[in-house]
Structure formats: C-alpha cells, structure tokens
C-alpha cells in the first residue's frame, strides 16, 4: 500500500511560496472546472455599467486571493492531518473562482487589484494564527469568512445589470460553492464565532471591498 509522502517544514514553506506565486501572478492559476460564463452570451453594456461590474469582479477576485492565503496559512499550522488536507482541498476548489473572476475582469477590459499582495499577506497571517490556536478555531474562522463572502456575493448579484449573464453565472456558482464550504467547516467541528467577532470581520471586509473596487 502506498504511503502518504511526508513533507519537511522547509518543503511546506516552499509549497506555500509556490502557491502564493500562482495566486498573485496574472494568468498563473488554472481552473479544474470551466467558467460558468462560457455558455452565456455576451451583451453589450454601457461604459458606466462595464466599469461598475469590473469593480465588483475585482472585489470578488481579491476575495478569492484572500481565501487562498487563508487556507494556505491554516494548512501550514493545522495540527491534525485531516484538517490540513481539508484546507488544502478547499484551496484547490477556490482556485476555480480565482481564475473565473480574473478571466471576467479581463473580458471587461479591466485589471485585478494592485493591493492583492497586501491582502494575501494579511490573510495568510490570520489563517496561520487561527491554525496555531486550534483546528476548531481554524475551521470556525473558515465558516465565518465564507459567511461574509456569501453576503458580498448576494449583494453583488443584486447590483449586476440584467444583461450581464456572464458575471451572474460566475457569482451564482461561487455562492453555491462558498455556502457548501461554510457548512462543511462547521460539520467538521468548527467553532461558531459570536456576533461581535463576526461584526469585526465584516468591518475588515468592508475595508477590502472599498479599496479594491477601483484599485
């Protein structure tokens, strides 16, 4: 029977560096699933609507950058192998969202946020700290974060122009996936964060969305 390969601390750091580069460098990541936007027709939008949608998708792309960093940080410090594997698997699934958002942003003639390295670093640090505290807190942090993401996605779906079926298809699939990730984290034993903690996380999320909408 094949045994699972054991990685040294240095190996794990190098793997984390590779993941960071693939997340932050344009067009470096590759999705496992095709974008839901592929089957949707492209409809011409006004310049104002195009800029607005690009801003929304830039926010969502940065959110996925943060998700990658969060999961990688948690995987680095997770105590139980099964939790580490769960974090790594979730990060792989989130890659699809990252790629889909980047593709849509480019289709809209815009760019991803220049602040992504900053938010990646902050999210990685928070994920690593959560993992150091305990796996239960780490999983709870995932659930609380995904709840915030779902709220933003729902708000963005309401703001999309009716004719933008491509962006809508992407966000709807992302919302479904994120809800599943949140439920899975809690079912795995994640700690349910109290309302004051979630409020603090929502404040930080607003800082991210306000700053990345334009830059």
mmCIF file with all atom_site columns, C-alpha atoms in Angstrom:
data_model
loop_
_atom_site.group_PDB
_atom_site.id
_atom_site.type_symbol
_atom_site.label_atom_id
_atom_site.label_alt_id
_atom_site.label_comp_id
_atom_site.label_asym_id
_atom_site.label_entity_id
_atom_site.label_seq_id
_atom_site.pdbx_PDB_ins_code
_atom_site.Cartn_x
_atom_site.Cartn_y
_atom_site.Cartn_z
_atom_site.occupancy
_atom_site.B_iso_or_equiv
_atom_site.pdbx_formal_charge
_atom_site.auth_seq_id
_atom_site.auth_comp_id
_atom_site.auth_asym_id
_atom_site.auth_atom_id
_atom_site.pdbx_PDB_model_num
ATOM 1   C CA . UNK A 1 1   ? 0.000   0.000  0.000   1.00 0.00 ? 1   UNK A CA 1
ATOM 2   C CA . UNK A 1 2   ? 1.354   3.414  -0.948  1.00 0.00 ? 2   UNK A CA 1
ATOM 3   C CA . UNK A 1 3   ? 2.137   5.678  1.973   1.00 0.00 ? 3   UNK A CA 1
ATOM 4   C CA . UNK A 1 4   ? 1.471   9.400  2.036   1.00 0.00 ? 4   UNK A CA 1
ATOM 5   C CA . UNK A 1 5   ? 4.567   11.490 1.419   1.00 0.00 ? 5   UNK A CA 1
ATOM 6   C CA . UNK A 1 6   ? 5.810   13.327 4.480   1.00 0.00 ? 6   UNK A CA 1
ATOM 7   C CA . UNK A 1 7   ? 6.905   16.919 3.901   1.00 0.00 ? 7   UNK A CA 1
ATOM 8   C CA . UNK A 1 8   ? 9.520   18.678 5.994   1.00 0.00 ? 8   UNK A CA 1
ATOM 9   C CA . UNK A 1 9   ? 8.866   22.218 7.327   1.00 0.00 ? 9   UNK A CA 1
ATOM 10  C CA . UNK A 1 10  ? 11.104  23.557 4.534   1.00 0.00 ? 10  UNK A CA 1
ATOM 11  C CA . UNK A 1 11  ? 9.144   21.592 1.930   1.00 0.00 ? 11  UNK A CA 1
ATOM 12  C CA . UNK A 1 12  ? 5.901   23.089 3.221   1.00 0.00 ? 12  UNK A CA 1
ATOM 13  C CA . UNK A 1 13  ? 7.313   26.617 3.130   1.00 0.00 ? 13  UNK A CA 1
ATOM 14  C CA . UNK A 1 14  ? 8.420   26.120 -0.479  1.00 0.00 ? 14  UNK A CA 1
ATOM 15  C CA . UNK A 1 15  ? 4.987   24.768 -1.385  1.00 0.00 ? 15  UNK A CA 1
ATOM 16  C CA . UNK A 1 16  ? 3.407   27.814 0.253   1.00 0.00 ? 16  UNK A CA 1
ATOM 17  C CA . UNK A 1 17  ? 5.682   30.126 -1.733  1.00 0.00 ? 17  UNK A CA 1
ATOM 18  C CA . UNK A 1 18  ? 4.708   28.330 -4.946  1.00 0.00 ? 18  UNK A CA 1
ATOM 19  C CA . UNK A 1 19  ? 1.021   28.686 -4.089  1.00 0.00 ? 19  UNK A CA 1
ATOM 20  C CA . UNK A 1 20  ? 1.462   32.395 -3.380  1.00 0.00 ? 20  UNK A CA 1
ATOM 21  C CA . UNK A 1 21  ? 3.155   32.965 -6.732  1.00 0.00 ? 21  UNK A CA 1
ATOM 22  C CA . UNK A 1 22  ? 0.423   31.076 -8.601  1.00 0.00 ? 22  UNK A CA 1
ATOM 23  C CA . UNK A 1 23  ? -2.220  33.104 -6.790  1.00 0.00 ? 23  UNK A CA 1
ATOM 24  C CA . UNK A 1 24  ? -0.676  36.534 -7.261  1.00 0.00 ? 24  UNK A CA 1
ATOM 25  C CA . UNK A 1 25  ? 0.922   36.336 -10.714 1.00 0.00 ? 25  UNK A CA 1
ATOM 26  C CA . UNK A 1 26  ? -1.588  37.054 -13.532 1.00 0.00 ? 26  UNK A CA 1
ATOM 27  C CA . UNK A 1 27  ? -2.795  34.029 -15.505 1.00 0.00 ? 27  UNK A CA 1
ATOM 28  C CA . UNK A 1 28  ? -0.674  31.639 -13.410 1.00 0.00 ? 28  UNK A CA 1
ATOM 29  C CA . UNK A 1 29  ? -3.519  29.609 -11.912 1.00 0.00 ? 29  UNK A CA 1
ATOM 30  C CA . UNK A 1 30  ? -5.595  27.073 -13.843 1.00 0.00 ? 30  UNK A CA 1
ATOM 31  C CA . UNK A 1 31  ? -9.144  26.032 -13.027 1.00 0.00 ? 31  UNK A CA 1
ATOM 32  C CA . UNK A 1 32  ? -10.381 22.449 -12.861 1.00 0.00 ? 32  UNK A CA 1
ATOM 33  C CA . UNK A 1 33  ? -13.879 23.430 -13.991 1.00 0.00 ? 33  UNK A CA 1
ATOM 34  C CA . UNK A 1 34  ? -14.755 25.610 -16.980 1.00 0.00 ? 34  UNK A CA 1
ATOM 35  C CA . UNK A 1 35  ? -16.142 29.025 -16.189 1.00 0.00 ? 35  UNK A CA 1
ATOM 36  C CA . UNK A 1 36  ? -19.959 29.137 -15.952 1.00 0.00 ? 36  UNK A CA 1
ATOM 37  C CA . UNK A 1 37  ? -19.734 32.262 -18.104 1.00 0.00 ? 37  UNK A CA 1
ATOM 38  C CA . UNK A 1 38  ? -18.683 30.257 -21.158 1.00 0.00 ? 38  UNK A CA 1
ATOM 39  C CA . UNK A 1 39  ? -22.227 29.208 -22.039 1.00 0.00 ? 39  UNK A CA 1
ATOM 40  C CA . UNK A 1 40  ? -23.661 32.695 -21.509 1.00 0.00 ? 40  UNK A CA 1
ATOM 41  C CA . UNK A 1 41  ? -23.920 35.158 -24.425 1.00 0.00 ? 41  UNK A CA 1
ATOM 42  C CA . UNK A 1 42  ? -22.050 38.436 -24.227 1.00 0.00 ? 42  UNK A CA 1
ATOM 43  C CA . UNK A 1 43  ? -24.327 41.502 -24.233 1.00 0.00 ? 43  UNK A CA 1
ATOM 44  C CA . UNK A 1 44  ? -23.028 44.988 -24.732 1.00 0.00 ? 44  UNK A CA 1
ATOM 45  C CA . UNK A 1 45  ? -23.245 47.181 -21.642 1.00 0.00 ? 45  UNK A CA 1
ATOM 46  C CA . UNK A 1 46  ? -22.827 50.899 -21.171 1.00 0.00 ? 46  UNK A CA 1
ATOM 47  C CA . UNK A 1 47  ? -19.393 52.189 -20.205 1.00 0.00 ? 47  UNK A CA 1
ATOM 48  C CA . UNK A 1 48  ? -20.665 53.045 -16.728 1.00 0.00 ? 48  UNK A CA 1
ATOM 49  C CA . UNK A 1 49  ? -22.103 49.556 -16.179 1.00 0.00 ? 49  UNK A CA 1
ATOM 50  C CA . UNK A 1 50  ? -18.953 47.925 -17.537 1.00 0.00 ? 50  UNK A CA 1
ATOM 51  C CA . UNK A 1 51  ? -16.750 49.840 -15.088 1.00 0.00 ? 51  UNK A CA 1
ATOM 52  C CA . UNK A 1 52  ? -19.099 49.002 -12.213 1.00 0.00 ? 52  UNK A CA 1
ATOM 53  C CA . UNK A 1 53  ? -19.164 45.283 -12.998 1.00 0.00 ? 53  UNK A CA 1
ATOM 54  C CA . UNK A 1 54  ? -15.379 45.265 -13.382 1.00 0.00 ? 54  UNK A CA 1
ATOM 55  C CA . UNK A 1 55  ? -15.116 46.832 -9.928  1.00 0.00 ? 55  UNK A CA 1
ATOM 56  C CA . UNK A 1 56  ? -17.408 44.192 -8.430  1.00 0.00 ? 56  UNK A CA 1
ATOM 57  C CA . UNK A 1 57  ? -15.487 41.354 -10.063 1.00 0.00 ? 57  UNK A CA 1
ATOM 58  C CA . UNK A 1 58  ? -12.204 42.886 -8.884  1.00 0.00 ? 58  UNK A CA 1
ATOM 59  C CA . UNK A 1 59  ? -13.538 42.786 -5.321  1.00 0.00 ? 59  UNK A CA 1
ATOM 60  C CA . UNK A 1 60  ? -14.521 39.145 -5.748  1.00 0.00 ? 60  UNK A CA 1
ATOM 61  C CA . UNK A 1 61  ? -11.141 38.293 -7.253  1.00 0.00 ? 61  UNK A CA 1
ATOM 62  C CA . UNK A 1 62  ? -9.355  39.837 -4.265  1.00 0.00 ? 62  UNK A CA 1
ATOM 63  C CA . UNK A 1 63  ? -11.707 37.909 -2.013  1.00 0.00 ? 63  UNK A CA 1
ATOM 64  C CA . UNK A 1 64  ? -10.504 34.706 -3.656  1.00 0.00 ? 64  UNK A CA 1
ATOM 65  C CA . UNK A 1 65  ? -6.891  35.814 -3.228  1.00 0.00 ? 65  UNK A CA 1
ATOM 66  C CA . UNK A 1 66  ? -7.646  36.214 0.476   1.00 0.00 ? 66  UNK A CA 1
ATOM 67  C CA . UNK A 1 67  ? -9.316  32.795 0.554   1.00 0.00 ? 67  UNK A CA 1
ATOM 68  C CA . UNK A 1 68  ? -6.237  31.163 -0.967  1.00 0.00 ? 68  UNK A CA 1
ATOM 69  C CA . UNK A 1 69  ? -3.996  32.837 1.588   1.00 0.00 ? 69  UNK A CA 1
ATOM 70  C CA . UNK A 1 70  ? -6.303  31.974 4.474   1.00 0.00 ? 70  UNK A CA 1
ATOM 71  C CA . UNK A 1 71  ? -6.484  28.292 3.581   1.00 0.00 ? 71  UNK A CA 1
ATOM 72  C CA . UNK A 1 72  ? -2.748  28.039 2.921   1.00 0.00 ? 72  UNK A CA 1
ATOM 73  C CA . UNK A 1 73  ? -1.929  29.709 6.230   1.00 0.00 ? 73  UNK A CA 1
ATOM 74  C CA . UNK A 1 74  ? -4.238  27.364 8.076   1.00 0.00 ? 74  UNK A CA 1
ATOM 75  C CA . UNK A 1 75  ? -2.860  24.308 6.287   1.00 0.00 ? 75  UNK A CA 1
ATOM 76  C CA . UNK A 1 76  ? 0.644   25.308 7.337   1.00 0.00 ? 76  UNK A CA 1
ATOM 77  C CA . UNK A 1 77  ? -0.205  25.351 11.052  1.00 0.00 ? 77  UNK A CA 1
ATOM 78  C CA . UNK A 1 78  ? -3.056  22.825 11.271  1.00 0.00 ? 78  UNK A CA 1
ATOM 79  C CA . UNK A 1 79  ? -2.440  20.199 13.921  1.00 0.00 ? 79  UNK A CA 1
ATOM 80  C CA . UNK A 1 80  ? -4.493  17.290 12.560  1.00 0.00 ? 80  UNK A CA 1
ATOM 81  C CA . UNK A 1 81  ? -3.546  15.830 9.141   1.00 0.00 ? 81  UNK A CA 1
ATOM 82  C CA . UNK A 1 82  ? -7.217  15.531 8.149   1.00 0.00 ? 82  UNK A CA 1
ATOM 83  C CA . UNK A 1 83  ? -7.756  19.242 8.809   1.00 0.00 ? 83  UNK A CA 1
ATOM 84  C CA . UNK A 1 84  ? -4.651  20.119 6.813   1.00 0.00 ? 84  UNK A CA 1
ATOM 85  C CA . UNK A 1 85  ? -5.917  18.042 3.904   1.00 0.00 ? 85  UNK A CA 1
ATOM 86  C CA . UNK A 1 86  ? -9.339  19.687 4.121   1.00 0.00 ? 86  UNK A CA 1
ATOM 87  C CA . UNK A 1 87  ? -7.740  23.152 3.962   1.00 0.00 ? 87  UNK A CA 1
ATOM 88  C CA . UNK A 1 88  ? -5.583  22.205 1.007   1.00 0.00 ? 88  UNK A CA 1
ATOM 89  C CA . UNK A 1 89  ? -8.573  20.686 -0.811  1.00 0.00 ? 89  UNK A CA 1
ATOM 90  C CA . UNK A 1 90  ? -10.678 23.806 -0.194  1.00 0.00 ? 90  UNK A CA 1
ATOM 91  C CA . UNK A 1 91  ? -7.864  25.983 -1.539  1.00 0.00 ? 91  UNK A CA 1
ATOM 92  C CA . UNK A 1 92  ? -7.825  23.910 -4.728  1.00 0.00 ? 92  UNK A CA 1
ATOM 93  C CA . UNK A 1 93  ? -11.573 24.360 -5.171  1.00 0.00 ? 93  UNK A CA 1
ATOM 94  C CA . UNK A 1 94  ? -11.269 28.117 -4.636  1.00 0.00 ? 94  UNK A CA 1
ATOM 95  C CA . UNK A 1 95  ? -8.734  28.298 -7.490  1.00 0.00 ? 95  UNK A CA 1
ATOM 96  C CA . UNK A 1 96  ? -11.653 27.914 -9.898  1.00 0.00 ? 96  UNK A CA 1
ATOM 97  C CA . UNK A 1 97  ? -13.248 31.075 -8.517  1.00 0.00 ? 97  UNK A CA 1
ATOM 98  C CA . UNK A 1 98  ? -9.958  32.944 -8.719  1.00 0.00 ? 98  UNK A CA 1
ATOM 99  C CA . UNK A 1 99  ? -9.481  32.071 -12.388 1.00 0.00 ? 99  UNK A CA 1
ATOM 100 C CA . UNK A 1 100 ? -13.108 32.745 -13.357 1.00 0.00 ? 100 UNK A CA 1
ATOM 101 C CA . UNK A 1 101 ? -13.032 36.219 -11.809 1.00 0.00 ? 101 UNK A CA 1
ATOM 102 C CA . UNK A 1 102 ? -9.723  37.078 -13.438 1.00 0.00 ? 102 UNK A CA 1
ATOM 103 C CA . UNK A 1 103 ? -10.974 35.969 -16.834 1.00 0.00 ? 103 UNK A CA 1
ATOM 104 C CA . UNK A 1 104 ? -14.136 38.054 -16.499 1.00 0.00 ? 104 UNK A CA 1
ATOM 105 C CA . UNK A 1 105 ? -12.187 41.131 -15.382 1.00 0.00 ? 105 UNK A CA 1
ATOM 106 C CA . UNK A 1 106 ? -10.003 40.896 -18.475 1.00 0.00 ? 106 UNK A CA 1
ATOM 107 C CA . UNK A 1 107 ? -13.061 40.425 -20.691 1.00 0.00 ? 107 UNK A CA 1
ATOM 108 C CA . UNK A 1 108 ? -14.376 43.687 -19.269 1.00 0.00 ? 108 UNK A CA 1
ATOM 109 C CA . UNK A 1 109 ? -11.133 45.417 -20.206 1.00 0.00 ? 109 UNK A CA 1
ATOM 110 C CA . UNK A 1 110 ? -10.000 45.986 -16.639 1.00 0.00 ? 110 UNK A CA 1
ATOM 111 C CA . UNK A 1 111 ? -7.341  44.743 -14.208 1.00 0.00 ? 111 UNK A CA 1
ATOM 112 C CA . UNK A 1 112 ? -7.028  42.883 -10.931 1.00 0.00 ? 112 UNK A CA 1
ATOM 113 C CA . UNK A 1 113 ? -6.251  44.846 -7.774  1.00 0.00 ? 113 UNK A CA 1
ATOM 114 C CA . UNK A 1 114 ? -2.696  46.066 -7.139  1.00 0.00 ? 114 UNK A CA 1
ATOM 115 C CA . UNK A 1 115 ? -3.430  45.564 -3.434  1.00 0.00 ? 115 UNK A CA 1
ATOM 116 C CA . UNK A 1 116 ? -3.631  41.774 -3.767  1.00 0.00 ? 116 UNK A CA 1
ATOM 117 C CA . UNK A 1 117 ? -0.129  41.094 -2.318  1.00 0.00 ? 117 UNK A CA 1
ATOM 118 C CA . UNK A 1 118 ? -1.027  43.107 0.789   1.00 0.00 ? 118 UNK A CA 1
ATOM 119 C CA . UNK A 1 119 ? -4.317  41.305 1.349   1.00 0.00 ? 119 UNK A CA 1
ATOM 120 C CA . UNK A 1 120 ? -2.693  37.931 0.660   1.00 0.00 ? 120 UNK A CA 1
ATOM 121 C CA . UNK A 1 121 ? -0.088  38.590 3.352   1.00 0.00 ? 121 UNK A CA 1
ATOM 122 C CA . UNK A 1 122 ? -2.665  39.708 5.913   1.00 0.00 ? 122 UNK A CA 1
ATOM 123 C CA . UNK A 1 123 ? -4.967  36.763 5.222   1.00 0.00 ? 123 UNK A CA 1
ATOM 124 C CA . UNK A 1 124 ? -2.123  34.252 5.329   1.00 0.00 ? 124 UNK A CA 1
ATOM 125 C CA . UNK A 1 125 ? -1.082  35.599 8.709   1.00 0.00 ? 125 UNK A CA 1
ATOM 126 C CA . UNK A 1 126 ? -4.615  35.387 10.103  1.00 0.00 ? 126 UNK A CA 1
ATOM 127 C CA . UNK A 1 127 ? -5.026  31.856 8.816   1.00 0.00 ? 127 UNK A CA 1
ATOM 128 C CA . UNK A 1 128 ? -1.721  30.740 10.317  1.00 0.00 ? 128 UNK A CA 1
ATOM 129 C CA . UNK A 1 129 ? -2.593  32.258 13.700  1.00 0.00 ? 129 UNK A CA 1
ATOM 130 C CA . UNK A 1 130 ? -6.012  30.589 13.677  1.00 0.00 ? 130 UNK A CA 1
ATOM 131 C CA . UNK A 1 131 ? -4.345  27.262 12.959  1.00 0.00 ? 131 UNK A CA 1
ATOM 132 C CA . UNK A 1 132 ? -1.885  27.743 15.807  1.00 0.00 ? 132 UNK A CA 1
ATOM 133 C CA . UNK A 1 133 ? -4.714  28.397 18.284  1.00 0.00 ? 133 UNK A CA 1
ATOM 134 C CA . UNK A 1 134 ? -6.621  25.238 17.406  1.00 0.00 ? 134 UNK A CA 1
ATOM 135 C CA . UNK A 1 135 ? -8.081  23.327 14.486  1.00 0.00 ? 135 UNK A CA 1
ATOM 136 C CA . UNK A 1 136 ? -11.573 24.022 15.796  1.00 0.00 ? 136 UNK A CA 1
ATOM 137 C CA . UNK A 1 137 ? -10.963 27.776 15.746  1.00 0.00 ? 137 UNK A CA 1
ATOM 138 C CA . UNK A 1 138 ? -9.373  27.450 12.308  1.00 0.00 ? 138 UNK A CA 1
ATOM 139 C CA . UNK A 1 139 ? -12.436 25.697 10.909  1.00 0.00 ? 139 UNK A CA 1
ATOM 140 C CA . UNK A 1 140 ? -14.706 28.215 12.602  1.00 0.00 ? 140 UNK A CA 1
ATOM 141 C CA . UNK A 1 141 ? -12.752 31.023 11.001  1.00 0.00 ? 141 UNK A CA 1
ATOM 142 C CA . UNK A 1 142 ? -13.341 29.433 7.610   1.00 0.00 ? 142 UNK A CA 1
ATOM 143 C CA . UNK A 1 143 ? -17.087 29.225 8.242   1.00 0.00 ? 143 UNK A CA 1
ATOM 144 C CA . UNK A 1 144 ? -17.295 32.850 9.436   1.00 0.00 ? 144 UNK A CA 1
ATOM 145 C CA . UNK A 1 145 ? -15.225 34.072 6.483   1.00 0.00 ? 145 UNK A CA 1
ATOM 146 C CA . UNK A 1 146 ? -17.344 32.169 3.981   1.00 0.00 ? 146 UNK A CA 1
ATOM 147 C CA . UNK A 1 147 ? -20.465 33.690 5.539   1.00 0.00 ? 147 UNK A CA 1
ATOM 148 C CA . UNK A 1 148 ? -19.024 37.156 4.824   1.00 0.00 ? 148 UNK A CA 1
ATOM 149 C CA . UNK A 1 149 ? -18.185 36.134 1.273   1.00 0.00 ? 149 UNK A CA 1
ATOM 150 C CA . UNK A 1 150 ? -21.715 34.844 0.692   1.00 0.00 ? 150 UNK A CA 1
ATOM 151 C CA . UNK A 1 151 ? -23.186 38.154 1.841   1.00 0.00 ? 151 UNK A CA 1
ATOM 152 C CA . UNK A 1 152 ? -20.986 40.082 -0.584  1.00 0.00 ? 152 UNK A CA 1
ATOM 153 C CA . UNK A 1 153 ? -21.837 37.746 -3.441  1.00 0.00 ? 153 UNK A CA 1
ATOM 154 C CA . UNK A 1 154 ? -25.558 38.125 -2.782  1.00 0.00 ? 154 UNK A CA 1
ATOM 155 C CA . UNK A 1 155 ? -25.203 41.919 -2.737  1.00 0.00 ? 155 UNK A CA 1
ATOM 156 C CA . UNK A 1 156 ? -23.220 41.898 -5.967  1.00 0.00 ? 156 UNK A CA 1
ATOM 157 C CA . UNK A 1 157 ? -25.790 39.696 -7.701  1.00 0.00 ? 157 UNK A CA 1
ATOM 158 C CA . UNK A 1 158 ? -28.407 42.340 -6.924  1.00 0.00 ? 158 UNK A CA 1
ATOM 159 C CA . UNK A 1 159 ? -26.199 45.084 -8.369  1.00 0.00 ? 159 UNK A CA 1
ATOM 160 C CA . UNK A 1 160 ? -25.374 43.387 -11.664 1.00 0.00 ? 160 UNK A CA 1
ATOM 161 C CA . UNK A 1 161 ? -27.032 44.777 -14.793 1.00 0.00 ? 161 UNK A CA 1
ATOM 162 C CA . UNK A 1 162 ? -29.778 42.492 -16.058 1.00 0.00 ? 162 UNK A CA 1
ATOM 163 C CA . UNK A 1 163 ? -27.983 41.886 -19.349 1.00 0.00 ? 163 UNK A CA 1
ATOM 164 C CA . UNK A 1 164 ? -24.749 40.677 -17.741 1.00 0.00 ? 164 UNK A CA 1
ATOM 165 C CA . UNK A 1 165 ? -25.448 36.952 -17.738 1.00 0.00 ? 165 UNK A CA 1
ATOM 166 C CA . UNK A 1 166 ? -21.759 36.042 -17.736 1.00 0.00 ? 166 UNK A CA 1
ATOM 167 C CA . UNK A 1 167 ? -20.884 37.690 -14.426 1.00 0.00 ? 167 UNK A CA 1
ATOM 168 C CA . UNK A 1 168 ? -24.158 36.493 -12.915 1.00 0.00 ? 168 UNK A CA 1
ATOM 169 C CA . UNK A 1 169 ? -23.433 32.863 -13.800 1.00 0.00 ? 169 UNK A CA 1
ATOM 170 C CA . UNK A 1 170 ? -19.992 33.089 -12.177 1.00 0.00 ? 170 UNK A CA 1
ATOM 171 C CA . UNK A 1 171 ? -21.241 34.665 -8.966  1.00 0.00 ? 171 UNK A CA 1
ATOM 172 C CA . UNK A 1 172 ? -24.150 32.243 -8.631  1.00 0.00 ? 172 UNK A CA 1
ATOM 173 C CA . UNK A 1 173 ? -21.818 29.244 -8.845  1.00 0.00 ? 173 UNK A CA 1
ATOM 174 C CA . UNK A 1 174 ? -19.390 30.873 -6.427  1.00 0.00 ? 174 UNK A CA 1
ATOM 175 C CA . UNK A 1 175 ? -22.205 31.499 -3.956  1.00 0.00 ? 175 UNK A CA 1
ATOM 176 C CA . UNK A 1 176 ? -23.252 27.856 -4.090  1.00 0.00 ? 176 UNK A CA 1
ATOM 177 C CA . UNK A 1 177 ? -19.671 26.658 -3.540  1.00 0.00 ? 177 UNK A CA 1
ATOM 178 C CA . UNK A 1 178 ? -18.985 29.086 -0.683  1.00 0.00 ? 178 UNK A CA 1
ATOM 179 C CA . UNK A 1 179 ? -22.153 28.061 1.148   1.00 0.00 ? 179 UNK A CA 1
ATOM 180 C CA . UNK A 1 180 ? -21.007 24.462 0.909   1.00 0.00 ? 180 UNK A CA 1
ATOM 181 C CA . UNK A 1 181 ? -17.549 25.338 2.272   1.00 0.00 ? 181 UNK A CA 1
ATOM 182 C CA . UNK A 1 182 ? -19.073 27.130 5.260   1.00 0.00 ? 182 UNK A CA 1
ATOM 183 C CA . UNK A 1 183 ? -21.370 24.206 6.057   1.00 0.00 ? 183 UNK A CA 1
ATOM 184 C CA . UNK A 1 184 ? -18.542 21.690 5.688   1.00 0.00 ? 184 UNK A CA 1
ATOM 185 C CA . UNK A 1 185 ? -16.298 23.642 8.082   1.00 0.00 ? 185 UNK A CA 1
ATOM 186 C CA . UNK A 1 186 ? -18.966 23.654 10.776  1.00 0.00 ? 186 UNK A CA 1
ATOM 187 C CA . UNK A 1 187 ? -19.809 19.987 10.247  1.00 0.00 ? 187 UNK A CA 1
ATOM 188 C CA . UNK A 1 188 ? -16.104 19.177 10.679  1.00 0.00 ? 188 UNK A CA 1
ATOM 189 C CA . UNK A 1 189 ? -16.243 20.685 14.165  1.00 0.00 ? 189 UNK A CA 1
ATOM 190 C CA . UNK A 1 190 ? -15.668 24.365 13.503  1.00 0.00 ? 190 UNK A CA 1
ATOM 191 C CA . UNK A 1 191 ? -16.296 26.806 16.346  1.00 0.00 ? 191 UNK A CA 1
ATOM 192 C CA . UNK A 1 192 ? -19.278 29.123 15.780  1.00 0.00 ? 192 UNK A CA 1
ATOM 193 C CA . UNK A 1 193 ? -17.921 32.624 16.216  1.00 0.00 ? 193 UNK A CA 1
ATOM 194 C CA . UNK A 1 194 ? -20.000 35.039 18.349  1.00 0.00 ? 194 UNK A CA 1
ATOM 195 C CA . UNK A 1 195 ? -21.687 38.079 16.782  1.00 0.00 ? 195 UNK A CA 1
ATOM 196 C CA . UNK A 1 196 ? -19.083 40.660 17.968  1.00 0.00 ? 196 UNK A CA 1
ATOM 197 C CA . UNK A 1 197 ? -16.284 38.729 16.250  1.00 0.00 ? 197 UNK A CA 1
ATOM 198 C CA . UNK A 1 198 ? -18.314 38.450 13.043  1.00 0.00 ? 198 UNK A CA 1
ATOM 199 C CA . UNK A 1 199 ? -19.001 42.188 13.202  1.00 0.00 ? 199 UNK A CA 1
ATOM 200 C CA . UNK A 1 200 ? -15.275 42.881 13.413  1.00 0.00 ? 200 UNK A CA 1
ATOM 201 C CA . UNK A 1 201 ? -14.679 40.634 10.416  1.00 0.00 ? 201 UNK A CA 1
ATOM 202 C CA . UNK A 1 202 ? -17.371 42.486 8.459   1.00 0.00 ? 202 UNK A CA 1
ATOM 203 C CA . UNK A 1 203 ? -15.631 45.797 9.158   1.00 0.00 ? 203 UNK A CA 1
ATOM 204 C CA . UNK A 1 204 ? -12.359 44.411 7.796   1.00 0.00 ? 204 UNK A CA 1
ATOM 205 C CA . UNK A 1 205 ? -14.213 43.044 4.775   1.00 0.00 ? 205 UNK A CA 1
ATOM 206 C CA . UNK A 1 206 ? -15.622 46.492 4.040   1.00 0.00 ? 206 UNK A CA 1
ATOM 207 C CA . UNK A 1 207 ? -12.111 47.958 4.070   1.00 0.00 ? 207 UNK A CA 1
ATOM 208 C CA . UNK A 1 208 ? -11.125 45.401 1.434   1.00 0.00 ? 208 UNK A CA 1
ATOM 209 C CA . UNK A 1 209 ? -14.159 45.978 -0.777  1.00 0.00 ? 209 UNK A CA 1
ATOM 210 C CA . UNK A 1 210 ? -13.914 49.772 -0.664  1.00 0.00 ? 210 UNK A CA 1
ATOM 211 C CA . UNK A 1 211 ? -10.215 49.807 -1.525  1.00 0.00 ? 211 UNK A CA 1
ATOM 212 C CA . UNK A 1 212 ? -10.218 47.201 -4.288  1.00 0.00 ? 212 UNK A CA 1
ATOM 213 C CA . UNK A 1 213 ? -13.304 48.419 -6.158  1.00 0.00 ? 213 UNK A CA 1
ATOM 214 C CA . UNK A 1 214 ? -11.140 50.912 -8.077  1.00 0.00 ? 214 UNK A CA 1
ATOM 215 C CA . UNK A 1 215 ? -7.544  49.824 -7.472  1.00 0.00 ? 215 UNK A CA 1
#
